[in-house]
mmCIF file of C-alpha atoms in Angstrom:
data_model
loop_
_atom_site.group_PDB
_atom_site.id
_atom_site.type_symbol
_atom_site.label_atom_id
_atom_site.label_comp_id
_atom_site.label_asym_id
_atom_site.label_seq_id
_atom_site.Cartn_x
_atom_site.Cartn_y
_atom_site.Cartn_z
ATOM 1 C CA MET A 1 -44.581 56.601 -46.030
ATOM 2 C CA CYS A 2 -42.970 53.733 -47.876
ATOM 3 C CA ASP A 3 -39.672 55.586 -48.135
ATOM 4 C CA ASP A 4 -39.751 56.299 -44.415
ATOM 5 C CA ARG A 5 -40.322 52.624 -43.596
ATOM 6 C CA VAL A 6 -37.499 51.521 -45.871
ATOM 7 C CA GLU A 7 -35.162 54.083 -44.404
ATOM 8 C CA LYS A 8 -35.995 53.016 -40.862
ATOM 9 C CA LYS A 9 -35.694 49.335 -41.748
ATOM 10 C CA TYR A 10 -32.300 49.516 -43.392
ATOM 11 C CA SER A 11 -30.736 52.417 -41.534
ATOM 12 C CA PHE A 12 -27.450 51.480 -39.776
ATOM 13 C CA VAL A 13 -26.901 52.485 -36.183
ATOM 14 C CA PRO A 14 -23.371 51.711 -34.944
ATOM 15 C CA GLU A 15 -23.200 49.741 -31.698
ATOM 16 C CA ALA A 16 -21.515 51.265 -28.691
ATOM 17 C CA PRO A 17 -18.077 49.802 -28.016
ATOM 18 C CA ALA A 18 -17.885 47.233 -25.240
ATOM 19 C CA PRO A 19 -16.463 48.611 -21.992
ATOM 20 C CA VAL A 20 -12.851 47.723 -21.311
ATOM 21 C CA LEU A 21 -12.535 45.832 -18.030
ATOM 22 C CA GLN A 22 -9.513 46.656 -15.931
ATOM 23 C CA PRO A 23 -7.791 43.759 -14.121
ATOM 24 C CA ALA A 24 -7.760 43.641 -10.383
ATOM 25 C CA ALA A 25 -4.511 44.750 -8.788
ATOM 26 C CA PHE A 26 -2.336 42.293 -6.892
ATOM 27 C CA PRO A 27 -2.808 40.915 -4.256
ATOM 28 C CA VAL A 28 -6.568 40.880 -4.885
ATOM 29 C CA ALA A 29 -7.616 37.562 -6.433
ATOM 30 C CA LEU A 30 -8.274 37.645 -10.160
ATOM 31 C CA PRO A 31 -11.946 37.431 -11.169
ATOM 32 C CA VAL A 32 -12.958 34.507 -13.319
ATOM 33 C CA ALA A 33 -13.273 36.840 -16.326
ATOM 34 C CA TYR A 34 -9.547 37.529 -16.209
ATOM 35 C CA ALA A 35 -8.526 33.870 -16.208
ATOM 36 C CA SER A 36 -6.790 32.495 -19.250
ATOM 37 C CA ASN A 37 -9.156 32.097 -22.198
ATOM 38 C CA LYS A 38 -7.060 29.240 -23.487
ATOM 39 C CA LEU A 39 -7.957 25.639 -22.848
ATOM 40 C CA VAL A 40 -6.744 24.237 -19.570
ATOM 41 C CA SER A 41 -4.358 22.013 -21.507
ATOM 42 C CA ALA A 42 -2.732 24.922 -23.351
ATOM 43 C CA ILE A 43 0.476 26.059 -21.700
ATOM 44 C CA SER A 44 3.101 28.583 -22.666
ATOM 45 C CA LEU A 45 6.693 27.546 -23.165
ATOM 46 C CA ARG A 46 7.968 30.114 -20.697
ATOM 47 C CA LEU A 47 5.746 28.754 -17.926
ATOM 48 C CA GLY A 48 7.016 25.236 -18.571
ATOM 49 C CA LEU A 49 10.643 26.379 -18.516
ATOM 50 C CA LEU A 50 10.034 28.513 -15.445
ATOM 51 C CA CYS A 51 8.437 25.712 -13.436
ATOM 52 C CA GLY A 52 10.984 23.151 -14.618
ATOM 53 C CA GLY A 53 13.865 25.450 -13.736
ATOM 54 C CA SER A 54 12.528 26.211 -10.265
ATOM 55 C CA PHE A 55 12.020 22.484 -9.661
ATOM 56 C CA LEU A 56 15.562 21.612 -10.749
ATOM 57 C CA LEU A 57 17.088 24.377 -8.624
ATOM 58 C CA GLY A 58 14.950 23.887 -5.521
ATOM 59 C CA TYR A 59 14.567 20.119 -5.449
ATOM 60 C CA ILE A 60 17.766 18.813 -7.084
ATOM 61 C CA VAL A 61 20.657 21.267 -7.578
ATOM 62 C CA LEU A 62 20.554 23.125 -4.256
ATOM 63 C CA PRO A 63 19.859 19.995 -2.124
ATOM 64 C CA VAL A 64 22.745 18.147 -3.803
ATOM 65 C CA ILE A 65 25.070 21.094 -3.181
ATOM 66 C CA GLY A 66 23.906 21.245 0.424
ATOM 67 C CA VAL A 67 24.481 17.528 0.971
ATOM 68 C CA ILE A 68 27.965 17.774 -0.541
ATOM 69 C CA LEU A 69 28.885 20.690 1.701
ATOM 70 C CA ALA A 70 27.190 19.387 4.852
ATOM 71 C CA GLY A 71 28.090 15.722 4.490
ATOM 72 C CA ASN A 72 26.136 13.574 6.941
ATOM 73 C CA ASN A 73 25.004 16.463 9.106
ATOM 74 C CA GLU A 74 21.379 15.525 9.817
ATOM 75 C CA THR A 75 20.499 18.992 11.053
ATOM 76 C CA VAL A 76 21.602 20.672 7.842
ATOM 77 C CA ASN A 77 19.946 18.027 5.683
ATOM 78 C CA GLY A 78 16.734 18.435 7.647
ATOM 79 C CA LEU A 79 16.811 22.195 7.183
ATOM 80 C CA LEU A 80 17.359 21.714 3.464
ATOM 81 C CA SER A 81 14.295 19.471 3.248
ATOM 82 C CA LEU A 82 12.271 22.295 4.821
ATOM 83 C CA VAL A 83 13.790 25.249 2.966
ATOM 84 C CA CYS A 84 14.077 23.846 -0.575
ATOM 85 C CA PRO A 85 10.317 23.493 -1.325
ATOM 86 C CA PHE A 86 9.682 27.075 -0.202
ATOM 87 C CA LEU A 87 12.759 28.207 -2.113
ATOM 88 C CA SER A 88 11.317 26.600 -5.258
ATOM 89 C CA ILE A 89 8.117 28.603 -4.801
ATOM 90 C CA ILE A 90 10.107 31.826 -4.353
ATOM 91 C CA ILE A 91 12.145 31.085 -7.489
ATOM 92 C CA LEU A 92 8.967 30.296 -9.434
ATOM 93 C CA PHE A 93 7.106 33.484 -8.553
ATOM 94 C CA ALA A 94 10.151 35.756 -8.669
ATOM 95 C CA GLY A 95 11.081 34.396 -12.087
ATOM 96 C CA GLY A 96 7.463 34.643 -13.195
ATOM 97 C CA TRP A 97 7.276 38.293 -12.228
ATOM 98 C CA LEU A 98 10.448 39.015 -14.212
ATOM 99 C CA LEU A 99 9.364 37.051 -17.304
ATOM 100 C CA TYR A 100 5.716 38.121 -17.426
ATOM 101 C CA GLY A 101 6.159 41.670 -16.200
ATOM 102 C CA SER A 102 3.018 41.548 -14.033
ATOM 103 C CA TRP A 103 1.310 39.295 -11.528
ATOM 104 C CA ARG A 104 -1.899 39.376 -13.572
ATOM 105 C CA LYS A 105 -0.300 37.727 -16.598
ATOM 106 C CA LEU A 106 1.480 35.133 -14.479
ATOM 107 C CA PHE A 107 -1.670 34.216 -12.561
ATOM 108 C CA ALA A 108 -3.678 34.032 -15.783
ATOM 109 C CA ASP A 109 -1.186 31.560 -17.275
ATOM 110 C CA LEU A 110 -1.265 29.531 -14.051
ATOM 111 C CA ASN A 111 -5.089 29.492 -14.179
ATOM 112 C CA PHE A 112 -5.355 31.144 -10.781
ATOM 113 C CA CYS A 113 -8.948 32.351 -11.074
ATOM 114 C CA GLN A 114 -11.088 33.806 -8.325
ATOM 115 C CA PHE A 115 -10.469 31.981 -5.053
ATOM 116 C CA PRO A 116 -13.417 29.583 -4.428
ATOM 117 C CA MET A 117 -14.149 30.625 -0.852
ATOM 118 C CA MET A 118 -17.303 28.489 -0.623
ATOM 119 C CA MET A 119 -15.347 25.372 -1.513
ATOM 120 C CA PHE A 120 -12.592 26.214 0.953
ATOM 121 C CA MET A 121 -14.993 26.921 3.816
ATOM 122 C CA VAL A 122 -17.825 24.442 3.233
ATOM 123 C CA TRP A 123 -17.592 21.467 0.903
ATOM 124 C CA GLY A 124 -13.883 21.244 0.089
ATOM 125 C CA PHE A 125 -13.045 19.367 3.277
ATOM 126 C CA PRO A 126 -15.703 16.627 2.983
ATOM 127 C CA LEU A 127 -14.849 16.157 -0.684
ATOM 128 C CA ALA A 128 -11.145 15.816 0.121
ATOM 129 C CA LEU A 129 -12.000 13.477 2.996
ATOM 130 C CA GLY A 130 -14.038 11.247 0.684
ATOM 131 C CA ILE A 131 -11.217 11.088 -1.865
ATOM 132 C CA SER A 132 -8.719 10.295 0.895
ATOM 133 C CA PHE A 133 -10.970 7.517 2.197
ATOM 134 C CA ALA A 134 -11.259 5.959 -1.262
ATOM 135 C CA SER A 135 -7.476 6.167 -1.587
ATOM 136 C CA ALA A 136 -7.044 4.459 1.784
ATOM 137 C CA VAL A 137 -9.369 1.632 0.751
ATOM 138 C CA ILE A 138 -7.443 1.057 -2.476
ATOM 139 C CA THR A 139 -4.131 1.169 -0.574
ATOM 140 C CA THR A 140 -5.392 -1.446 1.901
ATOM 141 C CA LEU A 141 -6.576 -3.760 -0.869
ATOM 142 C CA TRP A 142 -3.266 -3.313 -2.676
ATOM 143 C CA GLN A 143 -1.374 -4.142 0.516
ATOM 144 C CA LEU A 144 -3.367 -7.342 1.066
ATOM 145 C CA ALA A 145 -2.909 -8.397 -2.555
ATOM 146 C CA GLY A 146 0.798 -7.574 -2.437
ATOM 147 C CA GLU A 147 1.361 -9.606 0.695
ATOM 148 C CA LYS A 148 -0.253 -12.631 -0.943
ATOM 149 C CA MET A 149 2.064 -12.184 -3.934
ATOM 150 C CA GLY A 150 5.092 -11.947 -1.659
ATOM 151 C CA LEU A 151 5.731 -8.229 -2.098
ATOM 152 C CA GLU A 152 7.446 -6.371 0.715
ATOM 153 C CA PHE A 153 6.296 -2.807 1.298
ATOM 154 C CA GLY A 154 8.590 -0.446 3.119
ATOM 155 C CA ILE A 155 7.412 2.304 5.397
ATOM 156 C CA PRO A 156 6.510 5.424 3.382
ATOM 157 C CA PRO A 157 9.172 8.140 3.769
ATOM 158 C CA THR A 158 6.759 10.688 5.224
ATOM 159 C CA VAL A 159 5.470 8.190 7.788
ATOM 160 C CA GLU A 160 9.014 7.225 8.760
ATOM 161 C CA ILE A 161 9.997 10.865 9.275
ATOM 162 C CA MET A 162 6.911 11.598 11.347
ATOM 163 C CA GLN A 163 7.512 8.547 13.534
ATOM 164 C CA SER A 164 11.266 8.451 14.076
ATOM 165 C CA GLN A 165 12.828 11.881 13.531
ATOM 166 C CA GLU A 166 13.397 14.753 15.940
ATOM 167 C CA HIS A 167 10.553 17.040 16.932
ATOM 168 C CA TRP A 168 11.779 19.955 14.805
ATOM 169 C CA GLN A 169 12.026 17.650 11.770
ATOM 170 C CA VAL A 170 8.452 16.528 12.352
ATOM 171 C CA ALA A 171 7.370 20.177 12.537
ATOM 172 C CA ALA A 172 9.310 20.950 9.351
ATOM 173 C CA MET A 173 7.638 18.084 7.517
ATOM 174 C CA ALA A 174 4.207 19.231 8.690
ATOM 175 C CA VAL A 175 4.793 22.830 7.575
ATOM 176 C CA THR A 176 6.094 21.711 4.190
ATOM 177 C CA ALA A 177 3.188 19.320 3.646
ATOM 178 C CA LEU A 178 0.580 21.940 4.524
ATOM 179 C CA LEU A 179 1.992 25.053 2.858
ATOM 180 C CA ALA A 180 4.588 24.301 0.199
ATOM 181 C CA ALA A 181 3.446 20.973 -1.238
ATOM 182 C CA PRO A 182 -0.177 21.867 -2.135
ATOM 183 C CA LEU A 183 0.846 25.024 -3.987
ATOM 184 C CA TYR A 184 3.985 23.902 -5.777
ATOM 185 C CA GLU A 185 2.981 20.329 -6.617
ATOM 186 C CA GLU A 186 -0.329 21.423 -8.087
ATOM 187 C CA ILE A 187 1.402 23.962 -10.310
ATOM 188 C CA LEU A 188 3.997 21.384 -11.352
ATOM 189 C CA PHE A 189 1.731 18.389 -11.973
ATOM 190 C CA ARG A 190 -1.834 19.586 -12.506
ATOM 191 C CA ARG A 191 -0.969 22.675 -14.577
ATOM 192 C CA VAL A 192 2.443 22.303 -16.226
ATOM 193 C CA LEU A 193 3.043 18.573 -16.707
ATOM 194 C CA PHE A 194 -0.557 17.798 -17.642
ATOM 195 C CA GLY A 195 -0.650 20.714 -20.055
ATOM 196 C CA LEU A 196 2.560 19.749 -21.814
ATOM 197 C CA VAL A 197 1.647 16.085 -22.222
ATOM 198 C CA TYR A 198 -1.886 16.961 -23.319
ATOM 199 C CA GLN A 199 -0.635 19.204 -26.102
ATOM 200 C CA TYR A 200 1.495 16.483 -27.670
ATOM 201 C CA CYS A 201 -0.086 13.163 -26.605
ATOM 202 C CA GLY A 202 -3.758 13.797 -25.823
ATOM 203 C CA ARG A 203 -6.016 13.853 -22.787
ATOM 204 C CA TRP A 204 -5.847 10.255 -21.562
ATOM 205 C CA VAL A 205 -2.091 9.951 -21.910
ATOM 206 C CA ALA A 206 -1.795 13.203 -19.970
ATOM 207 C CA TYR A 207 -3.984 11.828 -17.184
ATOM 208 C CA ALA A 208 -1.903 8.648 -16.981
ATOM 209 C CA VAL A 209 1.498 10.351 -17.108
ATOM 210 C CA THR A 210 0.567 13.016 -14.563
ATOM 211 C CA ALA A 211 -0.903 10.523 -12.097
ATOM 212 C CA LEU A 212 2.056 8.162 -12.446
ATOM 213 C CA ALA A 213 4.596 10.961 -12.008
ATOM 214 C CA PHE A 214 2.742 12.240 -8.935
ATOM 215 C CA GLY A 215 2.718 8.762 -7.428
ATOM 216 C CA LEU A 216 6.373 7.972 -8.156
ATOM 217 C CA VAL A 217 7.701 11.258 -6.797
ATOM 218 C CA HIS A 218 6.369 10.301 -3.343
ATOM 219 C CA MET A 219 8.594 7.172 -3.396
ATOM 220 C CA SER A 220 6.176 4.715 -1.802
ATOM 221 C CA LEU A 221 5.199 1.477 -3.511
ATOM 222 C CA LEU A 222 2.542 0.896 -0.860
ATOM 223 C CA GLN A 223 0.818 4.218 -1.467
ATOM 224 C CA LEU A 224 1.236 4.240 -5.254
ATOM 225 C CA PRO A 225 -2.310 3.045 -6.187
ATOM 226 C CA GLY A 226 -3.843 5.541 -3.775
ATOM 227 C CA PHE A 227 -1.782 8.371 -5.195
ATOM 228 C CA LEU A 228 -2.834 7.394 -8.719
ATOM 229 C CA LEU A 229 -6.488 7.709 -7.729
ATOM 230 C CA ILE A 230 -5.985 10.984 -5.877
ATOM 231 C CA ALA A 231 -4.009 12.563 -8.708
ATOM 232 C CA SER A 232 -6.568 11.499 -11.315
ATOM 233 C CA LEU A 233 -9.511 12.910 -9.355
ATOM 234 C CA TRP A 234 -7.747 16.175 -8.566
ATOM 235 C CA GLN A 235 -6.805 16.498 -12.222
ATOM 236 C CA PHE A 236 -10.376 15.851 -13.341
ATOM 237 C CA LEU A 237 -11.772 18.482 -10.980
ATOM 238 C CA TYR A 238 -9.170 21.024 -12.050
ATOM 239 C CA VAL A 239 -9.932 20.459 -15.747
ATOM 240 C CA ARG A 240 -13.656 20.640 -15.037
ATOM 241 C CA GLU A 241 -13.473 23.894 -13.067
ATOM 242 C CA ARG A 242 -10.497 25.435 -14.947
ATOM 243 C CA ASN A 243 -9.266 26.874 -11.679
ATOM 244 C CA LEU A 244 -6.039 25.668 -10.085
ATOM 245 C CA TRP A 245 -7.229 26.764 -6.647
ATOM 246 C CA VAL A 246 -9.644 23.817 -6.674
ATOM 247 C CA SER A 247 -6.926 21.161 -6.688
ATOM 248 C CA ILE A 248 -4.758 23.231 -4.316
ATOM 249 C CA ILE A 249 -7.561 23.318 -1.752
ATOM 250 C CA LEU A 250 -8.177 19.566 -2.065
ATOM 251 C CA HIS A 251 -4.447 18.904 -1.755
ATOM 252 C CA PHE A 252 -4.252 21.076 1.356
ATOM 253 C CA TYR A 253 -7.150 19.317 3.065
ATOM 254 C CA ASN A 254 -5.792 15.889 2.128
ATOM 255 C CA ASN A 255 -2.425 16.719 3.667
ATOM 256 C CA LEU A 256 -4.117 18.264 6.693
ATOM 257 C CA VAL A 257 -5.910 14.982 7.419
ATOM 258 C CA ALA A 258 -2.769 12.892 6.819
ATOM 259 C CA VAL A 259 -0.508 15.112 8.932
ATOM 260 C CA SER A 260 -3.070 15.274 11.753
ATOM 261 C CA MET A 261 -3.328 11.480 11.896
ATOM 262 C CA LEU A 262 0.455 11.046 11.864
ATOM 263 C CA LEU A 263 0.880 13.631 14.621
ATOM 264 C CA ILE A 264 -1.762 11.915 16.748
ATOM 265 C CA ILE A 265 0.015 8.582 16.314
ATOM 266 C CA ARG A 266 3.411 10.131 17.066
ATOM 267 C CA TYR A 267 2.287 11.976 20.188
ATOM 268 C CA LYS A 268 -0.499 9.678 21.365
ATOM 269 C CA ASP A 269 1.123 9.073 24.766
ATOM 270 C CA PHE A 270 1.486 12.799 25.382
ATOM 271 C CA LEU A 271 -2.101 13.429 24.278
ATOM 272 C CA ILE A 272 -3.451 10.665 26.543
ATOM 273 C CA GLU A 273 -1.526 12.056 29.503
ATOM 274 C CA LEU A 274 -2.777 15.563 28.741
ATOM 275 C CA LEU A 275 -6.389 14.370 28.596
ATOM 276 C CA MET A 276 -5.978 12.538 31.885
ATOM 277 C CA ARG A 277 -4.655 15.682 33.562
ATOM 278 C CA LEU A 278 -7.514 17.727 32.197
ATOM 279 C CA ASN A 279 -10.042 15.204 33.482
ATOM 280 C CA ALA A 280 -8.344 15.191 36.878
ATOM 281 C CA ASN A 281 -8.532 18.954 37.108
ATOM 282 C CA THR A 282 -12.229 18.948 36.277
#
């Protein structure tokens, strides 16, 4: 009896091996379990070089070459402003597929986890609207304070384009702001730049550098404080959720609100006339 109890107590039963999970095939979104197990701040050198190279080619080298060849041709320059952001995205993902050998590895390094459909459909828009409102309040206070200090704020470039350029240029700006900017800028700032600075300088320096870079790249002194707030909040939510789709969705909704307001202002006379005709017909 005693021997039986001892044998049962100390007998070793090997555990069954854990099942090996197979990754979802592209283009199905990656489940959360397949996201990078590294910290959000950790970033591979090849991803940094890949994103930096696509940015240099799409936003600097190719536009400069186009301007040199086209001269002062506004049509060509306008087409370049539309094509180059999308070209940067193509370069990024094409180069990523070549370097990583699979979409799964590239998406894992980018922290593209499962797409948060509930956020996109339900509470992403009000959250983005609240952040945009807070940014607008800060921008207004900054404008009032700047005017008292004698600062002169120019018209933001995006506002100037939406108000004064041709209709096709307005459409190009809207398409770029809604499709290219949320995806590429979030990869560049929220994932790559923040990750690199975090690794060498720490969390708070990374927050400051990323927010400042995001604000300066939009070339608007008036909107700079608002962009600092927006970038910091988007960065915080991305770090908290460890899913780059979160900040992409917020960026998309923010631009959707901004573009919609600028289009309404630009075409207010046409919209008023259209409403009057509809009322007359009814």
